[in-house]
XYZ file of C-alpha atoms in Angstrom:
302
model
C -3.192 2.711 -27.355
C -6.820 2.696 -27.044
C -8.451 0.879 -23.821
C -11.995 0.166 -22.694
C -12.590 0.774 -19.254
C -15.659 -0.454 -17.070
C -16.159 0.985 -14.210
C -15.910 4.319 -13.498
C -15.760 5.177 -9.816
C -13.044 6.366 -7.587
C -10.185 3.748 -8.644
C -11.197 3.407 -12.296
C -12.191 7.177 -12.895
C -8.284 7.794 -11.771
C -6.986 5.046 -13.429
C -8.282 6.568 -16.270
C -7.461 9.946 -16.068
C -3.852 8.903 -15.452
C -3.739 7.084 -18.897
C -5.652 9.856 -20.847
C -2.804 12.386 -18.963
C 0.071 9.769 -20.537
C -1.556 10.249 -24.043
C -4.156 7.027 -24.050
C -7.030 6.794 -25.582
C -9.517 5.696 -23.069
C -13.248 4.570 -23.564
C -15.212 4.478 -20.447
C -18.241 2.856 -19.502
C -20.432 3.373 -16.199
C -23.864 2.522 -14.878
C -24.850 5.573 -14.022
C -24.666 7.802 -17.018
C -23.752 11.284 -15.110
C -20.159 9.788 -14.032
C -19.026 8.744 -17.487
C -20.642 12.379 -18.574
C -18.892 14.440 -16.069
C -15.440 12.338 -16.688
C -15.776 13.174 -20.325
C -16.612 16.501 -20.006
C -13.432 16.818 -17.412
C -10.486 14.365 -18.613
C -11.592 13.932 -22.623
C -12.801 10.076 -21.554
C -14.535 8.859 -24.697
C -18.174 8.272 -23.605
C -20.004 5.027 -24.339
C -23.257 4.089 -22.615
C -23.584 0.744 -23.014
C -21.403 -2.532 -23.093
C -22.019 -3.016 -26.311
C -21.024 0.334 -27.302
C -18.028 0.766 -25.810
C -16.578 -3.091 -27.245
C -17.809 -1.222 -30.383
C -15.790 1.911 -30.304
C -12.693 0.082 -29.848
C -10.450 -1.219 -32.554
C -9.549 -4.979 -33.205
C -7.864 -6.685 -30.844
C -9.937 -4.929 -28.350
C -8.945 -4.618 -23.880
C -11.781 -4.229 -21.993
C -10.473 -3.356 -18.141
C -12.800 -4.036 -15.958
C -12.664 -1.896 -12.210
C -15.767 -3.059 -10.395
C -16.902 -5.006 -7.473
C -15.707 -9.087 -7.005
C -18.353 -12.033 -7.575
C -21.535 -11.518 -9.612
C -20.657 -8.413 -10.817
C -17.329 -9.663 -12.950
C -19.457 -13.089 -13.438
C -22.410 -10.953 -15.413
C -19.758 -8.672 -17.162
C -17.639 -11.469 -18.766
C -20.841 -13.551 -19.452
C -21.722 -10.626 -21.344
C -18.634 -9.253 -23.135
C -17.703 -12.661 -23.797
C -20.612 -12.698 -26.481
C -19.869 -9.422 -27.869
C -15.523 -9.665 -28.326
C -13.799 -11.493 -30.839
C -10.910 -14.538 -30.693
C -7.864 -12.056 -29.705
C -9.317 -9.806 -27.386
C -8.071 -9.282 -24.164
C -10.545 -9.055 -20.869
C -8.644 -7.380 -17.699
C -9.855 -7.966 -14.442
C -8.558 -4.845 -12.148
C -10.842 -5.567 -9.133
C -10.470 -7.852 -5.878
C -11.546 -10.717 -7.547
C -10.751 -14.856 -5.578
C -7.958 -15.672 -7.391
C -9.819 -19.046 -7.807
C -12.679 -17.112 -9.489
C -9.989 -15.732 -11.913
C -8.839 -19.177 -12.764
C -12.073 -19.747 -13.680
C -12.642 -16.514 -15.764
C -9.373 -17.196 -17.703
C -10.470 -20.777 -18.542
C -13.855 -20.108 -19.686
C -12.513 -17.027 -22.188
C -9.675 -19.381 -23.303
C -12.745 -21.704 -25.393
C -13.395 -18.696 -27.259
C -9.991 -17.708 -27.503
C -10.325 -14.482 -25.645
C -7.103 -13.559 -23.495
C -8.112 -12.828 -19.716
C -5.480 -11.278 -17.141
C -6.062 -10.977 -13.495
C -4.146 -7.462 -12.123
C -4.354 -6.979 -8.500
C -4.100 -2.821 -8.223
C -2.600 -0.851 -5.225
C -3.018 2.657 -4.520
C -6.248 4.141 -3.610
C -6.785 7.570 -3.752
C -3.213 7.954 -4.188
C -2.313 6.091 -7.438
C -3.836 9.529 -9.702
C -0.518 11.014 -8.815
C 1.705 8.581 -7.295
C 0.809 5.525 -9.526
C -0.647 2.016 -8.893
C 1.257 -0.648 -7.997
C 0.284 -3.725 -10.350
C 0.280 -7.773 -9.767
C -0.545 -9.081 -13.540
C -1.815 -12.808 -13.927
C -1.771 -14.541 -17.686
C 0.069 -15.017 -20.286
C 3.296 -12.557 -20.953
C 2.944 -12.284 -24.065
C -0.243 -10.655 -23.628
C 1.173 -8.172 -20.806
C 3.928 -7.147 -23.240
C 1.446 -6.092 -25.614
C -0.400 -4.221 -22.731
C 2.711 -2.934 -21.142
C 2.649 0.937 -22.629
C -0.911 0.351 -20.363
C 1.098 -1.033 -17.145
C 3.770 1.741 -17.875
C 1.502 4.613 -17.391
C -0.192 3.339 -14.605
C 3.141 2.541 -12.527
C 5.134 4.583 -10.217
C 7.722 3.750 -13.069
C 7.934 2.269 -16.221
C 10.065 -0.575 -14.849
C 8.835 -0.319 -11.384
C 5.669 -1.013 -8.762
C 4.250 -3.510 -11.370
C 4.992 -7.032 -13.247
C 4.180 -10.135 -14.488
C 3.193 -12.497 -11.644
C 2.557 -16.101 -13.249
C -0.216 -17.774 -14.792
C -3.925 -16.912 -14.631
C -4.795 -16.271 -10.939
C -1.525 -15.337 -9.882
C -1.966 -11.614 -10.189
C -5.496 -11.879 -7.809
C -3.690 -14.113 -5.241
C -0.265 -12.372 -4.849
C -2.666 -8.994 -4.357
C -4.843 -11.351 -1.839
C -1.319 -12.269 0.383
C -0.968 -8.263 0.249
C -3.904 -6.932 1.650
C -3.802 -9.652 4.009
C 0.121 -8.749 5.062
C -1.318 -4.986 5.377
C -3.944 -6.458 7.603
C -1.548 -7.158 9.590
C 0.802 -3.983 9.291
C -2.236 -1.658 10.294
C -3.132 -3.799 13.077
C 0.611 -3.443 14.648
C 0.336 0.389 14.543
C -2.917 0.470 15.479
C -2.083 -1.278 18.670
C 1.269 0.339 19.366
C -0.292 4.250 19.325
C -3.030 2.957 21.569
C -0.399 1.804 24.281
C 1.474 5.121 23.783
C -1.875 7.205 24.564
C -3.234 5.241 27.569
C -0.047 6.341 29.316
C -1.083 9.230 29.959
C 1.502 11.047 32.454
C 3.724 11.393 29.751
C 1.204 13.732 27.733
C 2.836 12.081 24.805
C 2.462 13.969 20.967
C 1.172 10.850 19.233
C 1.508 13.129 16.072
C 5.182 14.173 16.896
C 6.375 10.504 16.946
C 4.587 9.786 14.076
C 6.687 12.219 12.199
C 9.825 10.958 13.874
C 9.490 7.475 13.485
C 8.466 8.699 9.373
C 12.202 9.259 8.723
C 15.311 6.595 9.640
C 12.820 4.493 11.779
C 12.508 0.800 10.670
C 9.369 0.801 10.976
C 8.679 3.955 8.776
C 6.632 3.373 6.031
C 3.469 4.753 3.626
C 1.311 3.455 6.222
C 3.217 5.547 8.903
C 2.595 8.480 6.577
C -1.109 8.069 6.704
C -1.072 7.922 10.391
C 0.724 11.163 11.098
C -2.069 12.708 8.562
C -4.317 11.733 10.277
C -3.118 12.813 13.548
C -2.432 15.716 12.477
C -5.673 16.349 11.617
C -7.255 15.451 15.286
C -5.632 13.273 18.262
C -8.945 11.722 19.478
C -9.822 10.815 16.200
C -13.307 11.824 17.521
C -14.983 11.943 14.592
C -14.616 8.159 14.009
C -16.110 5.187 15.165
C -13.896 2.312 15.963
C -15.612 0.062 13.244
C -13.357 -1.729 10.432
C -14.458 -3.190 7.689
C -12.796 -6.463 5.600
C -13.368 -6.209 1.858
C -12.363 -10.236 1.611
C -8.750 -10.235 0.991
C -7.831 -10.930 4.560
C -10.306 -13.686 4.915
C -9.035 -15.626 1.873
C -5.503 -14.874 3.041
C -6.306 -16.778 6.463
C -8.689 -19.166 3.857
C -5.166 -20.354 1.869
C -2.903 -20.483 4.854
C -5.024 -23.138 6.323
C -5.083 -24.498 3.047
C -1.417 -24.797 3.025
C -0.884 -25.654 6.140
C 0.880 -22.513 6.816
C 0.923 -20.369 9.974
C -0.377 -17.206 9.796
C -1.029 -16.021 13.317
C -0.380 -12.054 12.714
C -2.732 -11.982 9.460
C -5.293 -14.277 11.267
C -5.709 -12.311 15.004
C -6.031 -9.317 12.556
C -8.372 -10.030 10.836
C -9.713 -10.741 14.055
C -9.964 -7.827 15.706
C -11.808 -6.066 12.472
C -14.635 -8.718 13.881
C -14.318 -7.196 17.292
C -14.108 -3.247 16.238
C -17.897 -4.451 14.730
C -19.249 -5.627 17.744
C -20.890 -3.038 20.165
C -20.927 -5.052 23.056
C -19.281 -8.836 23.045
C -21.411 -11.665 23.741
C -17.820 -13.918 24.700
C -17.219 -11.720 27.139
C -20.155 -11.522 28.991
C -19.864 -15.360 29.151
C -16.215 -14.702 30.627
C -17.593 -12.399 33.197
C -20.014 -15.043 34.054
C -17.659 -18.047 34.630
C -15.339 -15.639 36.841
C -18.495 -14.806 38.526
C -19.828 -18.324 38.889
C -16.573 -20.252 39.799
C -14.756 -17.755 42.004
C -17.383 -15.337 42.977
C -15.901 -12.461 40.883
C -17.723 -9.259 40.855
C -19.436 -8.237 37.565
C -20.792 -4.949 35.876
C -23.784 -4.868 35.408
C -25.418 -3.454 32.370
């Protein structure tokens, strides 16, 4: 099967090479002309240079996969392949996207009778040789015509991906998981900073890493990241404390209140990625300052 992909940086170039690996024929298009070069040259990616050259290099009905960033970026994309694809074509939106923007997306194509699916992708770095775990939004009949795509992507070819619901679905079920990992990373991130301010017991913060990694309930991939990276270095001194939200979290916290649903875990962690930003806290000086001003409580001064 024959697939155009849009996008070629870390996440798409792999997604790619993984399909050209499983016997796909993949045509790849990137803004900068040296990436789509260099992946040819490496994985056999067919090169096209332009939209309109890659929509015409594929064969009727066409899937365009798009891997790049949420917001304008999809908007001006589908505004333009929309004028270049044919009733029966299939548009795949692989990125973060707001699920509500993808309910949008899928609308808009539907008036032109071009198919639209939302896939929220997991996996990172890892997914070249582990696989990507997939959340697809649409209509099924349209993933079952993708799904020797899906299978090759997966961990399996009947596991790590599916069909979620209608349009949107994919986006927001993947929106609920980064925000639940929000929340994961947050928990160990907390508990390994209690176990190394108590310091008498000289504790191996790397050791229990690996210990907790095997018959531990709270073992998981996430574990297995953090014992890398202790491995690596204990002080984690060559990184600043700074955390960045790529908007998953937020809308997370965004449809909870919504719903009316309680979120507290997913909320106070997204949270403290606002705090790890902030070199000194403004809030807290004005703490310091009521303690000071109602009870006469020393301060530090700057």
């Amino acid at each position: 099967m024959k697939l155009g992909m849009v996008g070629l940086g870390k996440m798409g170039g792999n997604m790619s090479r993984r399909l050209i690996e499983a016997g796909h024929e993949v045509v790849g298009y990137n803004r900068e002309k040296e990436t789509t070069k260099s992946l040819a040259e490496e994985v056999g990616l067919g090169e096209a240079y332009s939209l309109e050259e890659l929509v015409e290099k594929l064969d009727a009905p066409r899937a365009v996969w798009m891997m790049i960033p949420a917001g304008a970026p999809v908007d001006s994309t589908i505004a333009s392949l929309m004028d270049m694809l044919e009733a029966g074509d299939v548009i795949i939106d692989g990125g973060n996207s707001n699920f509500n923007d993808s309910m949008r997306h899928a609308k808009e194509l539907a008036e032109k009778e071009i198919h639209f699916l939302d896939v929220g992708v997991s996996g990172g770095v890892w997914g070249l040789a582990e696989g990507y775990s997939m959340m697809i939004g649409g209509e099924k009949d349209v993933v079952e015509n993708l799904r020797p795509i899906f299978e090759a992507l997966a961990p399996g070819s009947d596991t790590g991906w599916g069909h979620m619901g209608p349009s949107g679905s994919g986006h927001f079920v993947k929106m609920v998981h980064n925000g639940i990992e929000y929340g994961l990373m947050e928990a160990y991130a907390e508990g390994f900073e209690i176990m190394k301010a108590r310091q008498d017991f000289e504790l191996d913060l790397h050791q229990i890493a690996e210990v907790w990694r095997f018959g531990s309930v709270v073992r998981s991939w996430l574990l297995d990241l953090t014992a890398n990276a202790l491995e690596e270095d204990q002080e984690l001194s060559d990184i600043k404390g700074w955390v960045a939200d790529s908007g998953e979290g937020r809308w997370t916290v965004f449809e909870a209140i919504n719903l009316d649903v309680p979120a507290p875990v997913i909320t106070l962690a997204l949270m403290q990625r606002f705090v790890s930003r902030q070199e000194e806290s403004y809030a807290a000086k004005v703490l310091a300052a009521m303690r000071n001003q109602f009870g006469g409580h020393a301060v530090k001064k700057s």
